[in-house]
Amino acid sequence: MSSSHEPTGLTAGAIADTRRWLERAVIGLNLCPFAKAPHVKGQIHYAVFEGAEPAALLAMLRTELQALAAADPEARETTLLVAPHALPDFLDFNDLLDQADALLAELGLEGTLQIAPFHPRFQFAGTAEDDITNATNRAPYPTLHLIREASIDRAVAAFPEAETIYETNMATLERLGPDGWAALDVGPGAAGHTP
């Protein structure tokens, strides 16, 4: 959590839903071979942006990027910044990514951290909206994953065929199909909370 006060219902629900997605989809389907270790070790920081205004989300992103850069990797390996009420339209979310990358550069954190996008309506260029392969980047809510470059370097060194992960994920989702993805029950409110 970003603060020491008790999480609101929205914050707790968004975190529960995001953890459920991480456990069932990302780790459960092995979409990211590097996600399990920080999850098991409790090194993933969950931050929830409760507003809807993109400028305020960028302000919180600034805070979270600085906090991750300053944190001991043994305590905080990575951050998931979840925005349940912001940018429901994927194209708007996609537009924000340029500003997020500009912020990374402004903070002098390029080469130190990077930002990976996830969204409930994520769509890769050149795919139809209902293409199941889009699910590799679909999370319950708009989410910015803040990642340490050093972690990526270590993971790639330990997993020499890292470039095959994308193709493997596509094949996994095509085998699973829309019904299999739906059966994972990893959407908003799936963990028993109403967003």
Short mmCIF file of C-alpha atoms in Angstrom, two decimals:
data_model
loop_
_atom_site.label_atom_id
_atom_site.label_comp_id
_atom_site.label_asym_id
_atom_site.label_seq_id
_atom_site.Cartn_x
_atom_site.Cartn_y
_atom_site.Cartn_z
CA MET A 1 0.00 0.00 0.00
CA SER A 2 1.14 3.53 -0.63
CA SER A 3 0.20 4.78 2.81
CA SER A 4 -0.11 3.51 6.33
CA HIS A 5 -3.88 4.05 6.69
CA GLU A 6 -6.38 1.25 6.26
CA PRO A 7 -7.18 0.61 2.59
CA THR A 8 -10.59 1.67 1.37
CA GLY A 9 -12.99 -0.92 -0.01
CA LEU A 10 -12.07 0.17 -3.51
CA THR A 11 -8.36 -0.17 -2.85
CA ALA A 12 -8.68 -3.56 -1.13
CA GLY A 13 -10.98 -4.86 -3.88
CA ALA A 14 -8.74 -3.66 -6.69
CA ILE A 15 -5.71 -5.28 -5.05
CA ALA A 16 -7.59 -8.55 -4.44
CA ASP A 17 -8.75 -8.66 -8.06
CA THR A 18 -5.27 -7.85 -9.34
CA ARG A 19 -3.69 -10.54 -7.16
CA ARG A 20 -6.28 -13.06 -8.38
CA TRP A 21 -5.43 -12.18 -12.02
CA LEU A 22 -1.70 -12.42 -11.25
CA GLU A 23 -2.07 -15.82 -9.59
CA ARG A 24 -4.54 -17.40 -12.02
CA ALA A 25 -3.50 -15.88 -15.35
CA VAL A 26 0.01 -14.44 -15.24
CA ILE A 27 1.50 -17.11 -12.96
CA GLY A 28 -1.11 -19.83 -13.47
CA LEU A 29 -0.71 -19.83 -17.26
CA ASN A 30 3.01 -19.01 -16.96
CA LEU A 31 2.54 -15.90 -19.11
CA CYS A 32 5.52 -14.39 -17.32
CA PRO A 33 8.04 -16.93 -16.02
CA PHE A 34 9.55 -14.21 -13.84
CA ALA A 35 6.39 -13.24 -11.89
CA LYS A 36 6.18 -16.10 -9.41
CA ALA A 37 9.33 -15.41 -7.38
CA PRO A 38 8.56 -11.78 -6.40
CA HIS A 39 4.93 -12.77 -5.73
CA VAL A 40 5.91 -15.61 -3.41
CA LYS A 41 8.53 -13.42 -1.67
CA GLY A 42 6.03 -10.58 -1.14
CA GLN A 43 8.15 -8.17 -3.19
CA ILE A 44 5.32 -6.81 -5.35
CA HIS A 45 4.03 -3.41 -4.26
CA TYR A 46 0.38 -2.69 -5.10
CA ALA A 47 -0.61 0.95 -5.45
CA VAL A 48 -4.19 1.93 -6.27
CA PHE A 49 -5.13 5.22 -7.91
CA GLU A 50 -8.70 5.86 -6.79
CA GLY A 51 -9.38 8.84 -9.07
CA ALA A 52 -10.24 9.15 -12.74
CA GLU A 53 -8.20 12.15 -13.90
CA PRO A 54 -5.21 11.19 -16.09
CA ALA A 55 -3.08 14.10 -14.82
CA ALA A 56 -3.53 12.89 -11.25
CA LEU A 57 -2.68 9.34 -12.31
CA LEU A 58 0.56 10.66 -13.84
CA ALA A 59 1.32 12.46 -10.57
CA MET A 60 0.89 9.19 -8.66
CA LEU A 61 3.00 7.42 -11.29
CA ARG A 62 5.78 9.93 -10.62
CA THR A 63 5.61 9.15 -6.89
CA GLU A 64 5.58 5.38 -7.47
CA LEU A 65 8.49 5.49 -9.94
CA GLN A 66 10.59 7.47 -7.46
CA ALA A 67 9.63 5.15 -4.61
CA LEU A 68 10.53 2.03 -6.57
CA ALA A 69 13.86 3.50 -7.69
CA ALA A 70 14.71 4.34 -4.07
CA ALA A 71 13.50 1.05 -2.54
CA ASP A 72 15.66 -1.94 -1.69
CA PRO A 73 14.88 -4.56 -4.39
CA GLU A 74 14.78 -7.25 -1.70
CA ALA A 75 11.81 -5.43 -0.15
CA ARG A 76 10.18 -4.06 -3.33
CA GLU A 77 11.09 -5.74 -6.57
CA THR A 78 8.31 -4.28 -8.68
CA THR A 79 5.14 -2.16 -8.52
CA LEU A 80 1.67 -2.61 -9.97
CA LEU A 81 -0.12 0.75 -10.19
CA VAL A 82 -3.81 -0.08 -10.60
CA ALA A 83 -6.36 2.51 -11.75
CA PRO A 84 -9.89 1.05 -11.45
CA HIS A 85 -11.74 4.23 -12.52
CA ALA A 86 -9.28 5.85 -14.91
CA LEU A 87 -9.02 5.49 -18.67
CA PRO A 88 -11.64 2.80 -19.37
CA ASP A 89 -11.11 3.39 -23.10
CA PHE A 90 -8.01 1.52 -24.25
CA LEU A 91 -7.03 4.16 -26.82
CA ASP A 92 -7.04 6.85 -24.10
CA PHE A 93 -4.93 4.56 -21.91
CA ASN A 94 -2.58 3.92 -24.82
CA ASP A 95 -2.19 7.67 -25.35
CA LEU A 96 -1.17 8.05 -21.69
CA LEU A 97 1.74 5.66 -22.20
CA ASP A 98 3.68 8.27 -24.19
CA GLN A 99 3.32 10.66 -21.25
CA ALA A 100 4.36 7.89 -18.85
CA ASP A 101 7.52 7.24 -20.89
CA ALA A 102 8.22 10.99 -21.02
CA LEU A 103 7.93 11.07 -17.22
CA LEU A 104 10.41 8.21 -16.96
CA ALA A 105 12.86 10.24 -19.07
CA GLU A 106 12.20 13.43 -17.09
CA LEU A 107 13.03 11.61 -13.85
CA GLY A 108 16.26 10.26 -15.37
CA LEU A 109 15.04 6.69 -14.86
CA GLU A 110 15.32 5.42 -18.44
CA GLY A 111 17.57 2.38 -18.34
CA THR A 112 16.72 1.92 -14.65
CA LEU A 113 12.96 1.32 -14.77
CA GLN A 114 10.45 0.59 -17.49
CA ILE A 115 6.66 0.60 -17.67
CA ALA A 116 4.58 -2.28 -19.04
CA PRO A 117 0.88 -1.65 -19.80
CA PHE A 118 -2.10 -3.85 -18.96
CA HIS A 119 -5.76 -3.00 -19.59
CA PRO A 120 -9.08 -4.89 -19.58
CA ARG A 121 -9.53 -4.02 -23.28
CA PHE A 122 -5.89 -4.25 -24.33
CA GLN A 123 -5.50 -4.71 -28.07
CA PHE A 124 -2.30 -5.35 -29.97
CA ALA A 125 -1.89 -3.45 -33.24
CA GLY A 126 -3.18 -5.50 -36.16
CA THR A 127 -5.50 -7.70 -34.07
CA ALA A 128 -9.28 -7.76 -33.77
CA GLU A 129 -10.66 -6.65 -30.41
CA ASP A 130 -11.91 -10.18 -29.66
CA ASP A 131 -8.61 -11.87 -30.58
CA ILE A 132 -7.80 -14.08 -27.60
CA THR A 133 -4.08 -13.29 -27.85
CA ASN A 134 -4.86 -9.78 -26.55
CA ALA A 135 -5.54 -11.43 -23.18
CA THR A 136 -1.78 -11.66 -22.52
CA ASN A 137 -1.95 -7.96 -21.61
CA ARG A 138 -5.47 -7.86 -20.20
CA ALA A 139 -5.81 -7.16 -16.49
CA PRO A 140 -8.97 -6.50 -14.45
CA TYR A 141 -8.23 -2.75 -14.48
CA PRO A 142 -5.94 -0.32 -16.29
CA THR A 143 -2.56 -1.13 -14.76
CA LEU A 144 0.97 0.19 -15.13
CA HIS A 145 3.63 -2.36 -14.20
CA LEU A 146 6.82 -0.65 -13.05
CA ILE A 147 9.79 -2.94 -13.61
CA ARG A 148 13.46 -2.70 -12.73
CA GLU A 149 15.69 -3.05 -15.81
CA ALA A 150 18.22 -4.98 -13.69
CA SER A 151 15.50 -7.53 -12.89
CA ILE A 152 14.77 -7.97 -16.58
CA ASP A 153 18.48 -8.44 -17.31
CA ARG A 154 18.77 -11.10 -14.58
CA ALA A 155 15.62 -12.86 -15.75
CA VAL A 156 16.77 -12.94 -19.37
CA ALA A 157 20.15 -14.30 -18.29
CA ALA A 158 18.36 -17.07 -16.38
CA PHE A 159 15.91 -17.73 -19.23
CA PRO A 160 17.99 -17.66 -22.41
CA GLU A 161 15.02 -18.02 -24.74
CA ALA A 162 13.21 -14.99 -23.29
CA GLU A 163 12.31 -13.83 -26.80
CA THR A 164 10.14 -16.94 -27.21
CA ILE A 165 7.86 -15.99 -24.29
CA TYR A 166 5.64 -13.86 -26.54
CA GLU A 167 5.10 -16.69 -29.05
CA THR A 168 4.55 -19.23 -26.26
CA ASN A 169 1.93 -16.96 -24.67
CA MET A 170 0.08 -16.57 -27.97
CA ALA A 171 -0.02 -20.35 -28.38
CA THR A 172 -1.15 -20.84 -24.76
CA LEU A 173 -4.05 -18.43 -25.18
CA GLU A 174 -5.08 -19.86 -28.54
CA ARG A 175 -5.24 -23.32 -26.93
CA LEU A 176 -7.17 -21.91 -23.95
CA GLY A 177 -9.64 -20.00 -26.13
CA PRO A 178 -12.20 -17.40 -25.01
CA ASP A 179 -14.16 -19.91 -22.90
CA GLY A 180 -11.02 -21.07 -21.10
CA TRP A 181 -9.99 -17.46 -20.42
CA ALA A 182 -13.49 -16.66 -19.11
CA ALA A 183 -13.32 -19.73 -16.85
CA LEU A 184 -10.25 -18.27 -15.12
CA ASP A 185 -12.61 -15.64 -13.68
CA VAL A 186 -10.02 -12.87 -13.49
CA GLY A 187 -12.15 -9.82 -14.24
CA PRO A 188 -13.11 -6.90 -11.99
CA GLY A 189 -14.96 -7.96 -8.87
CA ALA A 190 -13.94 -11.60 -9.33
CA ALA A 191 -12.33 -11.75 -5.88
CA GLY A 192 -15.65 -10.88 -4.27
CA HIS A 193 -15.27 -7.10 -4.21
CA THR A 194 -17.21 -4.54 -6.17
CA PRO A 195 -14.93 -2.03 -7.88
#
